[in-house]
PDB file of C-alpha atoms in Angstrom:
ATOM      1  CA  MET A   1     -34.914 -42.980  -4.620  1.00 48.00           C
ATOM      2  CA  THR A   2     -37.478 -42.123  -1.845  1.00 53.00           C
ATOM      3  CA  SER A   3     -39.089 -38.576  -1.350  1.00 59.00           C
ATOM      4  CA  ASN A   4     -37.003 -38.261   2.011  1.00 65.00           C
ATOM      5  CA  ASP A   5     -33.926 -38.528  -0.591  1.00 89.00           C
ATOM      6  CA  LEU A   6     -35.022 -35.606  -2.705  1.00 97.00           C
ATOM      7  CA  TYR A   7     -35.008 -32.863   0.190  1.00 98.00           C
ATOM      8  CA  VAL A   8     -31.328 -32.056   0.791  1.00 98.00           C
ATOM      9  CA  PRO A   9     -30.389 -30.364   3.726  1.00 98.00           C
ATOM     10  CA  LYS A  10     -27.254 -28.113   4.107  1.00 98.00           C
ATOM     11  CA  GLY A  11     -24.424 -30.034   4.415  1.00 98.00           C
ATOM     12  CA  ALA A  12     -25.776 -33.667   3.355  1.00 98.00           C
ATOM     13  CA  THR A  13     -23.838 -33.697  -0.021  1.00 98.00           C
ATOM     14  CA  ALA A  14     -20.835 -31.646   1.340  1.00 98.00           C
ATOM     15  CA  GLY A  15     -17.255 -33.218   0.434  1.00 94.00           C
ATOM     16  CA  GLY A  16     -13.724 -32.094  -0.490  1.00 92.00           C
ATOM     17  CA  PRO A  17     -13.985 -28.271  -1.830  1.00 93.00           C
ATOM     18  CA  TYR A  18     -17.705 -28.308  -2.133  1.00 98.00           C
ATOM     19  CA  ALA A  19     -20.428 -27.342   0.367  1.00 98.00           C
ATOM     20  CA  VAL A  20     -22.984 -28.869  -2.317  1.00 98.00           C
ATOM     21  CA  ASP A  21     -22.219 -31.370  -4.512  1.00 98.00           C
ATOM     22  CA  ILE A  22     -25.447 -32.792  -6.283  1.00 98.00           C
ATOM     23  CA  SER A  23     -24.455 -34.954  -9.419  1.00 98.00           C
ATOM     24  CA  PRO A  24     -26.609 -36.560 -11.718  1.00 98.00           C
ATOM     25  CA  GLU A  25     -25.430 -39.986 -10.135  1.00 97.00           C
ATOM     26  CA  ARG A  26     -26.570 -38.684  -6.698  1.00 96.00           C
ATOM     27  CA  ALA A  27     -29.676 -37.435  -7.735  1.00 97.00           C
ATOM     28  CA  GLY A  28     -30.820 -40.617  -9.215  1.00 97.00           C
ATOM     29  CA  TRP A  29     -31.000 -38.956 -12.772  1.00 98.00           C
ATOM     30  CA  THR A  30     -29.212 -38.065 -16.276  1.00 98.00           C
ATOM     31  CA  HIS A  31     -28.347 -34.574 -16.736  1.00 98.00           C
ATOM     32  CA  SER A  32     -28.479 -31.726 -14.066  1.00 98.00           C
ATOM     33  CA  SER A  33     -25.780 -31.126 -11.415  1.00 98.00           C
ATOM     34  CA  LEU A  34     -25.139 -28.370  -8.935  1.00 98.00           C
ATOM     35  CA  ARG A  35     -22.008 -27.476  -6.846  1.00 98.00           C
ATOM     36  CA  VAL A  36     -21.190 -24.744  -4.616  1.00 98.00           C
ATOM     37  CA  VAL A  37     -17.419 -24.226  -3.888  1.00 98.00           C
ATOM     38  CA  GLU A  38     -16.718 -21.715  -0.881  1.00 98.00           C
ATOM     39  CA  LEU A  39     -13.151 -20.142  -1.319  1.00 98.00           C
ATOM     40  CA  GLU A  40     -11.087 -18.383   1.411  1.00 97.00           C
ATOM     41  CA  PRO A  41      -9.328 -15.063   0.560  1.00 98.00           C
ATOM     42  CA  GLY A  42      -6.648 -15.801  -2.010  1.00 98.00           C
ATOM     43  CA  GLY A  43      -8.506 -19.157  -2.312  1.00 98.00           C
ATOM     44  CA  THR A  44      -8.521 -21.015  -6.016  1.00 98.00           C
ATOM     45  CA  HIS A  45     -10.285 -24.142  -7.160  1.00 98.00           C
ATOM     46  CA  THR A  46      -9.482 -25.999 -10.279  1.00 98.00           C
ATOM     47  CA  PHE A  47     -12.000 -28.597 -11.993  1.00 98.00           C
ATOM     48  CA  THR A  48     -12.519 -30.919 -15.073  1.00 98.00           C
ATOM     49  CA  THR A  49     -15.682 -30.419 -16.870  1.00 98.00           C
ATOM     50  CA  GLY A  50     -15.935 -33.720 -18.008  1.00 98.00           C
ATOM     51  CA  ASP A  51     -19.156 -34.640 -20.356  1.00 98.00           C
ATOM     52  CA  SER A  52     -21.097 -31.656 -18.841  1.00 98.00           C
ATOM     53  CA  GLU A  53     -21.103 -27.938 -19.407  1.00 98.00           C
ATOM     54  CA  TRP A  54     -20.819 -25.652 -16.497  1.00 99.00           C
ATOM     55  CA  ILE A  55     -21.703 -21.812 -15.501  1.00 99.00           C
ATOM     56  CA  VAL A  56     -19.613 -20.089 -12.693  1.00 99.00           C
ATOM     57  CA  LEU A  57     -22.189 -17.985 -10.915  1.00 99.00           C
ATOM     58  CA  PRO A  58     -20.927 -15.866  -7.704  1.00 99.00           C
ATOM     59  CA  LEU A  59     -23.338 -16.053  -4.971  1.00 98.00           C
ATOM     60  CA  ASN A  60     -21.527 -13.762  -3.259  1.00 98.00           C
ATOM     61  CA  GLY A  61     -17.746 -12.453  -3.782  1.00 98.00           C
ATOM     62  CA  ALA A  62     -15.604 -11.954  -6.958  1.00 98.00           C
ATOM     63  CA  CYS A  63     -13.640 -14.177  -9.113  1.00 98.00           C
ATOM     64  CA  THR A  64     -11.390 -14.757 -12.057  1.00 98.00           C
ATOM     65  CA  VAL A  65     -12.294 -17.888 -14.019  1.00 98.00           C
ATOM     66  CA  ARG A  66      -9.509 -19.310 -16.535  1.00 98.00           C
ATOM     67  CA  THR A  67     -10.186 -21.962 -19.070  1.00 98.00           C
ATOM     68  CA  GLU A  68      -9.383 -22.605 -22.819  1.00 95.00           C
ATOM     69  CA  GLY A  69      -6.979 -19.490 -22.772  1.00 96.00           C
ATOM     70  CA  GLU A  70      -9.434 -17.419 -21.599  1.00 97.00           C
ATOM     71  CA  GLU A  71      -9.649 -15.228 -18.613  1.00 98.00           C
ATOM     72  CA  PHE A  72     -12.980 -13.711 -17.119  1.00 98.00           C
ATOM     73  CA  GLN A  73     -12.995 -11.044 -14.559  1.00 98.00           C
ATOM     74  CA  ILE A  74     -16.168 -11.751 -12.995  1.00 98.00           C
ATOM     75  CA  LEU A  75     -17.022  -8.913 -10.612  1.00 98.00           C
ATOM     76  CA  GLY A  76     -19.909 -10.874  -8.655  1.00 98.00           C
ATOM     77  CA  ARG A  77     -21.994  -9.201  -6.117  1.00 98.00           C
ATOM     78  CA  GLU A  78     -22.290  -8.750  -2.153  1.00 98.00           C
ATOM     79  CA  SER A  79     -25.168 -11.491  -1.823  1.00 98.00           C
ATOM     80  CA  VAL A  80     -27.861 -13.135  -3.901  1.00 98.00           C
ATOM     81  CA  PHE A  81     -30.141 -10.555  -2.519  1.00 98.00           C
ATOM     82  CA  ALA A  82     -28.015  -7.459  -4.003  1.00 98.00           C
ATOM     83  CA  GLY A  83     -29.168  -8.153  -7.552  1.00 98.00           C
ATOM     84  CA  VAL A  84     -27.777  -9.759 -10.795  1.00 98.00           C
ATOM     85  CA  THR A  85     -24.426 -11.272 -11.615  1.00 98.00           C
ATOM     86  CA  ASP A  86     -21.968 -11.499 -14.132  1.00 98.00           C
ATOM     87  CA  PHE A  87     -20.917 -15.050 -15.001  1.00 99.00           C
ATOM     88  CA  ALA A  88     -18.946 -17.386 -16.906  1.00 98.00           C
ATOM     89  CA  TYR A  89     -19.878 -20.481 -19.230  1.00 98.00           C
ATOM     90  CA  VAL A  90     -17.112 -23.303 -19.444  1.00 98.00           C
ATOM     91  CA  PRO A  91     -17.582 -26.058 -22.058  1.00 98.00           C
ATOM     92  CA  ARG A  92     -17.394 -30.011 -21.429  1.00 98.00           C
ATOM     93  CA  ASP A  93     -14.266 -31.560 -21.920  1.00 98.00           C
ATOM     94  CA  ALA A  94     -12.417 -28.542 -20.416  1.00 98.00           C
ATOM     95  CA  ARG A  95     -10.303 -27.727 -17.495  1.00 98.00           C
ATOM     96  CA  ALA A  96     -11.158 -24.515 -15.464  1.00 98.00           C
ATOM     97  CA  GLN A  97      -9.598 -22.710 -12.494  1.00 98.00           C
ATOM     98  CA  ILE A  98     -11.715 -20.076 -10.153  1.00 98.00           C
ATOM     99  CA  ALA A  99      -9.530 -17.555  -8.037  1.00 98.00           C
ATOM    100  CA  SER A 100     -11.076 -15.202  -5.766  1.00 98.00           C
ATOM    101  CA  GLY A 101      -8.969 -12.413  -3.956  1.00 98.00           C
ATOM    102  CA  ALA A 102     -11.058 -11.559  -1.367  1.00 98.00           C
ATOM    103  CA  GLY A 103     -13.021 -14.919  -1.029  1.00 98.00           C
ATOM    104  CA  GLY A 104     -16.383 -15.905  -1.701  1.00 98.00           C
ATOM    105  CA  ARG A 105     -19.106 -18.407  -2.536  1.00 98.00           C
ATOM    106  CA  PHE A 106     -19.704 -19.550  -5.979  1.00 98.00           C
ATOM    107  CA  ALA A 107     -22.225 -21.697  -7.887  1.00 99.00           C
ATOM    108  CA  LEU A 108     -21.324 -24.258 -10.364  1.00 99.00           C
ATOM    109  CA  ALA A 109     -24.658 -25.199 -12.499  1.00 99.00           C
ATOM    110  CA  GLY A 110     -23.939 -28.027 -14.876  1.00 98.00           C
ATOM    111  CA  ALA A 111     -25.663 -30.247 -17.306  1.00 98.00           C
ATOM    112  CA  LYS A 112     -24.391 -33.336 -18.973  1.00 98.00           C
ATOM    113  CA  CYS A 113     -24.579 -32.468 -22.775  1.00 98.00           C
ATOM    114  CA  GLU A 114     -23.319 -33.242 -26.119  1.00 97.00           C
ATOM    115  CA  ARG A 115     -22.178 -30.007 -27.942  1.00 97.00           C
ATOM    116  CA  ARG A 116     -19.002 -28.316 -26.783  1.00 98.00           C
ATOM    117  CA  LEU A 117     -19.737 -24.837 -27.132  1.00 98.00           C
ATOM    118  CA  PRO A 118     -16.980 -21.774 -26.785  1.00 98.00           C
ATOM    119  CA  ALA A 119     -16.231 -20.428 -23.315  1.00 98.00           C
ATOM    120  CA  ARG A 120     -17.949 -17.166 -22.779  1.00 98.00           C
ATOM    121  CA  TYR A 121     -18.502 -14.141 -20.307  1.00 98.00           C
ATOM    122  CA  GLY A 122     -22.084 -13.394 -19.169  1.00 98.00           C
ATOM    123  CA  PRO A 123     -22.293  -9.581 -18.505  1.00 98.00           C
ATOM    124  CA  ALA A 124     -24.620  -8.683 -15.610  1.00 98.00           C
ATOM    125  CA  PRO A 125     -26.713  -5.918 -17.839  1.00 98.00           C
ATOM    126  CA  GLU A 126     -27.643  -8.388 -20.408  1.00 98.00           C
ATOM    127  CA  VAL A 127     -29.588 -10.691 -17.929  1.00 98.00           C
ATOM    128  CA  PRO A 128     -33.386 -10.236 -18.602  1.00 98.00           C
ATOM    129  CA  VAL A 129     -34.898  -9.739 -15.306  1.00 98.00           C
ATOM    130  CA  GLU A 130     -38.668 -10.192 -15.417  1.00 97.00           C
ATOM    131  CA  ASP A 131     -41.371  -9.320 -12.673  1.00 97.00           C
ATOM    132  CA  ARG A 132     -43.629 -12.235 -12.812  1.00 96.00           C
ATOM    133  CA  GLY A 133     -47.138 -12.544 -11.045  1.00 94.00           C
ATOM    134  CA  SER A 134     -49.200 -10.120  -8.901  1.00 94.00           C
ATOM    135  CA  GLY A 135     -49.934  -9.229  -5.461  1.00 95.00           C
ATOM    136  CA  SER A 136     -48.945 -12.105  -2.881  1.00 95.00           C
ATOM    137  CA  CYS A 137     -47.321 -13.828  -5.922  1.00 95.00           C
ATOM    138  CA  ALA A 138     -45.091 -11.134  -7.060  1.00 97.00           C
ATOM    139  CA  ARG A 139     -41.672 -12.267  -7.690  1.00 98.00           C
ATOM    140  CA  GLN A 140     -38.654 -11.355  -9.524  1.00 98.00           C
ATOM    141  CA  VAL A 141     -37.113 -13.839 -12.130  1.00 98.00           C
ATOM    142  CA  ARG A 142     -33.342 -13.339 -13.282  1.00 98.00           C
ATOM    143  CA  ASN A 143     -33.357 -15.264 -16.623  1.00 98.00           C
ATOM    144  CA  PHE A 144     -29.412 -15.299 -16.757  1.00 98.00           C
ATOM    145  CA  ALA A 145     -29.533 -18.711 -18.620  1.00 98.00           C
ATOM    146  CA  SER A 146     -32.768 -19.270 -19.815  1.00 98.00           C
ATOM    147  CA  ALA A 147     -33.274 -20.990 -23.095  1.00 97.00           C
ATOM    148  CA  ASP A 148     -33.841 -17.897 -24.722  1.00 96.00           C
ATOM    149  CA  ALA A 149     -31.440 -15.630 -23.037  1.00 97.00           C
ATOM    150  CA  PHE A 150     -27.936 -17.637 -23.275  1.00 98.00           C
ATOM    151  CA  ASP A 151     -26.861 -20.576 -25.352  1.00 98.00           C
ATOM    152  CA  CYS A 152     -25.983 -23.669 -23.747  1.00 98.00           C
ATOM    153  CA  ASP A 153     -26.518 -27.168 -25.209  1.00 98.00           C
ATOM    154  CA  LYS A 154     -28.624 -28.725 -22.432  1.00 98.00           C
ATOM    155  CA  LEU A 155     -28.523 -26.321 -19.385  1.00 98.00           C
ATOM    156  CA  ILE A 156     -31.379 -23.991 -18.289  1.00 98.00           C
ATOM    157  CA  ALA A 157     -30.621 -21.858 -15.384  1.00 98.00           C
ATOM    158  CA  VAL A 158     -32.307 -18.802 -13.379  1.00 98.00           C
ATOM    159  CA  GLU A 159     -32.744 -16.958 -10.216  1.00 98.00           C
ATOM    160  CA  VAL A 160     -35.814 -16.287  -8.524  1.00 98.00           C
ATOM    161  CA  ILE A 161     -36.423 -13.578  -5.615  1.00 98.00           C
ATOM    162  CA  THR A 162     -39.453 -13.995  -3.522  1.00 98.00           C
ATOM    163  CA  PRO A 163     -40.348 -11.477  -1.288  1.00 98.00           C
ATOM    164  CA  GLY A 164     -41.245 -12.290   2.471  1.00 98.00           C
ATOM    165  CA  GLY A 165     -44.731 -13.577   2.877  1.00 98.00           C
ATOM    166  CA  HIS A 166     -45.102 -14.325  -0.936  1.00 98.00           C
ATOM    167  CA  TRP A 167     -45.473 -17.273  -3.126  1.00 97.00           C
ATOM    168  CA  SER A 168     -43.554 -18.249  -6.053  1.00 97.00           C
ATOM    169  CA  SER A 169     -43.467 -21.412  -8.446  1.00 95.00           C
ATOM    170  CA  TYR A 170     -47.167 -20.815  -8.536  1.00 94.00           C
ATOM    171  CA  PRO A 171     -49.593 -21.874  -9.865  1.00 94.00           C
ATOM    172  CA  PRO A 172     -48.346 -25.663  -9.621  1.00 96.00           C
ATOM    173  CA  HIS A 173     -46.826 -26.688 -12.699  1.00 97.00           C
ATOM    174  CA  LYS A 174     -44.717 -29.497 -14.433  1.00 98.00           C
ATOM    175  CA  HIS A 175     -42.259 -30.540 -17.140  1.00 98.00           C
ATOM    176  CA  ASP A 176     -41.757 -34.267 -16.834  1.00 97.00           C
ATOM    177  CA  GLU A 177     -43.205 -35.368 -20.133  1.00 96.00           C
ATOM    178  CA  HIS A 178     -41.936 -34.880 -23.759  1.00 95.00           C
ATOM    179  CA  ARG A 179     -45.288 -33.270 -25.539  1.00 96.00           C
ATOM    180  CA  PRO A 180     -44.454 -31.110 -28.782  1.00 95.00           C
ATOM    181  CA  GLY A 181     -44.880 -27.792 -28.492  1.00 93.00           C
ATOM    182  CA  GLU A 182     -46.514 -28.155 -25.168  1.00 96.00           C
ATOM    183  CA  GLU A 183     -44.278 -29.739 -22.585  1.00 97.00           C
ATOM    184  CA  SER A 184     -40.351 -30.564 -22.070  1.00 97.00           C
ATOM    185  CA  GLU A 185     -38.789 -33.102 -19.716  1.00 98.00           C
ATOM    186  CA  LEU A 186     -36.471 -31.562 -17.475  1.00 98.00           C
ATOM    187  CA  GLU A 187     -34.932 -32.541 -14.418  1.00 98.00           C
ATOM    188  CA  GLU A 188     -34.977 -29.693 -11.857  1.00 98.00           C
ATOM    189  CA  ILE A 189     -32.836 -28.593  -8.728  1.00 98.00           C
ATOM    190  CA  TYR A 190     -33.886 -25.893  -6.435  1.00 98.00           C
ATOM    191  CA  TYR A 191     -31.128 -24.263  -4.217  1.00 99.00           C
ATOM    192  CA  PHE A 192     -32.503 -22.088  -1.528  1.00 98.00           C
ATOM    193  CA  GLU A 193     -30.991 -19.016   0.532  1.00 98.00           C
ATOM    194  CA  ILE A 194     -33.029 -17.152   2.920  1.00 98.00           C
ATOM    195  CA  ASP A 195     -32.429 -13.435   4.056  1.00 98.00           C
ATOM    196  CA  GLY A 196     -31.927 -12.806   7.747  1.00 93.00           C
ATOM    197  CA  PRO A 197     -31.166 -15.172  10.681  1.00 91.00           C
ATOM    198  CA  ASN A 198     -33.524 -17.832  11.128  1.00 93.00           C
ATOM    199  CA  GLY A 199     -35.604 -17.123   8.005  1.00 97.00           C
ATOM    200  CA  PHE A 200     -36.988 -20.052   6.228  1.00 98.00           C
ATOM    201  CA  GLY A 201     -39.161 -21.409   3.483  1.00 98.00           C
ATOM    202  CA  TYR A 202     -41.329 -24.243   2.331  1.00 98.00           C
ATOM    203  CA  GLN A 203     -40.997 -26.163  -0.913  1.00 98.00           C
ATOM    204  CA  ARG A 204     -44.196 -28.481  -2.338  1.00 98.00           C
ATOM    205  CA  VAL A 205     -43.833 -30.962  -4.918  1.00 98.00           C
ATOM    206  CA  PHE A 206     -46.685 -33.394  -5.165  1.00 97.00           C
ATOM    207  CA  PRO A 207     -47.467 -36.405  -7.686  1.00 97.00           C
ATOM    208  CA  SER A 208     -48.258 -36.044 -11.315  1.00 97.00           C
ATOM    209  CA  ARG A 209     -48.475 -39.895 -11.722  1.00 95.00           C
ATOM    210  CA  GLU A 210     -48.959 -42.621  -9.467  1.00 96.00           C
ATOM    211  CA  GLY A 211     -46.106 -43.116  -7.225  1.00 95.00           C
ATOM    212  CA  GLY A 212     -44.672 -39.932  -8.131  1.00 97.00           C
ATOM    213  CA  THR A 213     -42.557 -37.239  -6.380  1.00 97.00           C
ATOM    214  CA  ASP A 214     -44.309 -36.094  -3.250  1.00 97.00           C
ATOM    215  CA  VAL A 215     -42.181 -33.466  -1.096  1.00 98.00           C
ATOM    216  CA  LEU A 216     -43.189 -31.104   1.507  1.00 98.00           C
ATOM    217  CA  ALA A 217     -39.769 -29.340   2.929  1.00 98.00           C
ATOM    218  CA  GLU A 218     -39.214 -26.487   5.369  1.00 98.00           C
ATOM    219  CA  VAL A 219     -35.904 -25.177   3.411  1.00 98.00           C
ATOM    220  CA  ARG A 220     -33.173 -22.737   4.938  1.00 98.00           C
ATOM    221  CA  THR A 221     -30.334 -21.272   3.632  1.00 98.00           C
ATOM    222  CA  GLY A 222     -28.042 -24.063   1.912  1.00 98.00           C
ATOM    223  CA  ASP A 223     -30.847 -26.509   1.398  1.00 98.00           C
ATOM    224  CA  ALA A 224     -31.783 -27.977  -1.810  1.00 98.00           C
ATOM    225  CA  VAL A 225     -34.889 -29.996  -3.557  1.00 98.00           C
ATOM    226  CA  LEU A 226     -34.649 -32.258  -6.406  1.00 98.00           C
ATOM    227  CA  VAL A 227     -37.455 -32.522  -8.793  1.00 98.00           C
ATOM    228  CA  PRO A 228     -37.337 -35.455 -10.882  1.00 98.00           C
ATOM    229  CA  ASP A 229     -41.147 -35.379 -11.784  1.00 98.00           C
ATOM    230  CA  GLY A 230     -44.332 -33.868 -10.233  1.00 98.00           C
ATOM    231  CA  TRP A 231     -46.159 -30.884  -9.821  1.00 98.00           C
ATOM    232  CA  HIS A 232     -44.022 -28.246  -8.301  1.00 97.00           C
ATOM    233  CA  GLY A 233     -45.252 -25.154  -6.292  1.00 96.00           C
ATOM    234  CA  PRO A 234     -45.841 -23.057  -4.409  1.00 97.00           C
ATOM    235  CA  SER A 235     -42.409 -21.905  -2.829  1.00 98.00           C
ATOM    236  CA  VAL A 236     -43.542 -19.765   0.116  1.00 98.00           C
ATOM    237  CA  ALA A 237     -41.135 -17.308   1.934  1.00 98.00           C
ATOM    238  CA  GLN A 238     -41.618 -16.454   5.468  1.00 98.00           C
ATOM    239  CA  PRO A 239     -42.880 -13.412   6.237  1.00 98.00           C
ATOM    240  CA  GLY A 240     -40.296 -10.638   6.518  1.00 97.00           C
ATOM    241  CA  HIS A 241     -37.516 -12.912   5.040  1.00 98.00           C
ATOM    242  CA  THR A 242     -36.982 -12.847   1.365  1.00 98.00           C
ATOM    243  CA  MET A 243     -36.479 -16.186  -0.309  1.00 98.00           C
ATOM    244  CA  TYR A 244     -33.877 -16.868  -3.253  1.00 98.00           C
ATOM    245  CA  TYR A 245     -33.739 -20.032  -5.114  1.00 98.00           C
ATOM    246  CA  LEU A 246     -31.434 -20.908  -7.941  1.00 99.00           C
ATOM    247  CA  ASN A 247     -33.093 -23.473 -10.646  1.00 98.00           C
ATOM    248  CA  VAL A 248     -31.044 -25.871 -12.526  1.00 98.00           C
ATOM    249  CA  MET A 249     -32.695 -27.804 -15.327  1.00 98.00           C
ATOM    250  CA  ALA A 250     -31.644 -30.269 -17.920  1.00 98.00           C
ATOM    251  CA  GLY A 251     -33.074 -33.013 -19.714  1.00 97.00           C
ATOM    252  CA  PRO A 252     -32.902 -35.525 -22.791  1.00 96.00           C
ATOM    253  CA  GLY A 253     -34.742 -33.361 -25.341  1.00 94.00           C
ATOM    254  CA  GLU A 254     -33.096 -32.707 -28.796  1.00 92.00           C
ATOM    255  CA  GLU A 255     -34.392 -28.752 -28.305  1.00 94.00           C
ATOM    256  CA  ARG A 256     -33.499 -26.840 -25.304  1.00 97.00           C
ATOM    257  CA  GLU A 257     -36.432 -25.363 -24.345  1.00 97.00           C
ATOM    258  CA  TRP A 258     -38.641 -24.590 -21.075  1.00 97.00           C
ATOM    259  CA  ARG A 259     -42.256 -25.424 -21.626  1.00 96.00           C
ATOM    260  CA  ILE A 260     -44.456 -26.356 -18.904  1.00 97.00           C
ATOM    261  CA  CYS A 261     -47.954 -27.489 -18.084  1.00 95.00           C
ATOM    262  CA  PHE A 262     -49.965 -25.713 -15.279  1.00 94.00           C
ATOM    263  CA  HIS A 263     -52.046 -27.837 -12.827  1.00 93.00           C
ATOM    264  CA  PRO A 264     -55.568 -28.020 -14.197  1.00 91.00           C
ATOM    265  CA  GLY A 265     -57.127 -27.697 -10.937  1.00 84.00           C
ATOM    266  CA  HIS A 266     -55.286 -24.279 -10.211  1.00 78.00           C
ATOM    267  CA  VAL A 267     -55.452 -22.256 -13.698  1.00 66.00           C
ATOM    268  CA  GLU A 268     -58.636 -20.478 -13.659  1.00 58.00           C
ATOM    269  CA  SER A 269     -58.392 -19.502  -9.618  1.00 54.00           C
ATOM    270  CA  THR A 270     -54.680 -18.145 -10.161  1.00 54.00           C
ATOM    271  CA  GLU A 271     -55.632 -15.892 -13.449  1.00 58.00           C
ATOM    272  CA  GLY A 272     -53.106 -13.107 -12.751  1.00 55.00           C
ATOM    273  CA  TYR A 273     -50.787 -14.620 -10.663  1.00 56.00           C
ATOM    274  CA  ARG A 274     -48.437 -16.462 -12.717  1.00 61.00           C
TER     275      ARG A 274
END
């Protein structure tokens, strides 16, 4: 896969019920997936999970998720910029239905996995919210499915809100090697939304090895960037336009953990901005 394939503009993977449909096969890797389904008022979407676990995360709107004999009422939110949301976890080897009376847009963050965990509801008040960095690198991280916040087999997923004119995913970091206690191997999807009309941002990924990933992409609402390897960051928000991104990560490691390595050339100069 070339670097050009790693920038996924809005609509590039649209098909059937999905506005975004990034499978491991499409990404050229083994674990991480992302879908975005758009439902009209009164609409429903039924899917089978196959060999992956999934989290149904409202981008905007409310829904009911039915699976495994359970029914979860998801209150959702007006937009990704309105705050954290509740969500539902759907296990592998299951069938699920999403129904929305008023309509909305719903992300399905997925990862191929081995263990079959129970279907569960994730309440919004239990989502850990972290203010990270300082100055022009201040941003908010919503750790709804981080490795230490919500139990999954392989899936790790968080949301990041970057104020206009700020940098996030900074200093540049990577997680493309298995080094016990220091770094975990994780494939990552960035899915972007920008507040306000004509808003945009920039995403940088550069090589951590010869021939590695090298991307500089202008991103707008509905775009995604795939990170199979490499140093990633910064994510830069246009002044006056808040940037949102959803990070979906998974990898082959036996332990589900998020361990990163900061770029050595940026560590001292970015002290306090992480």
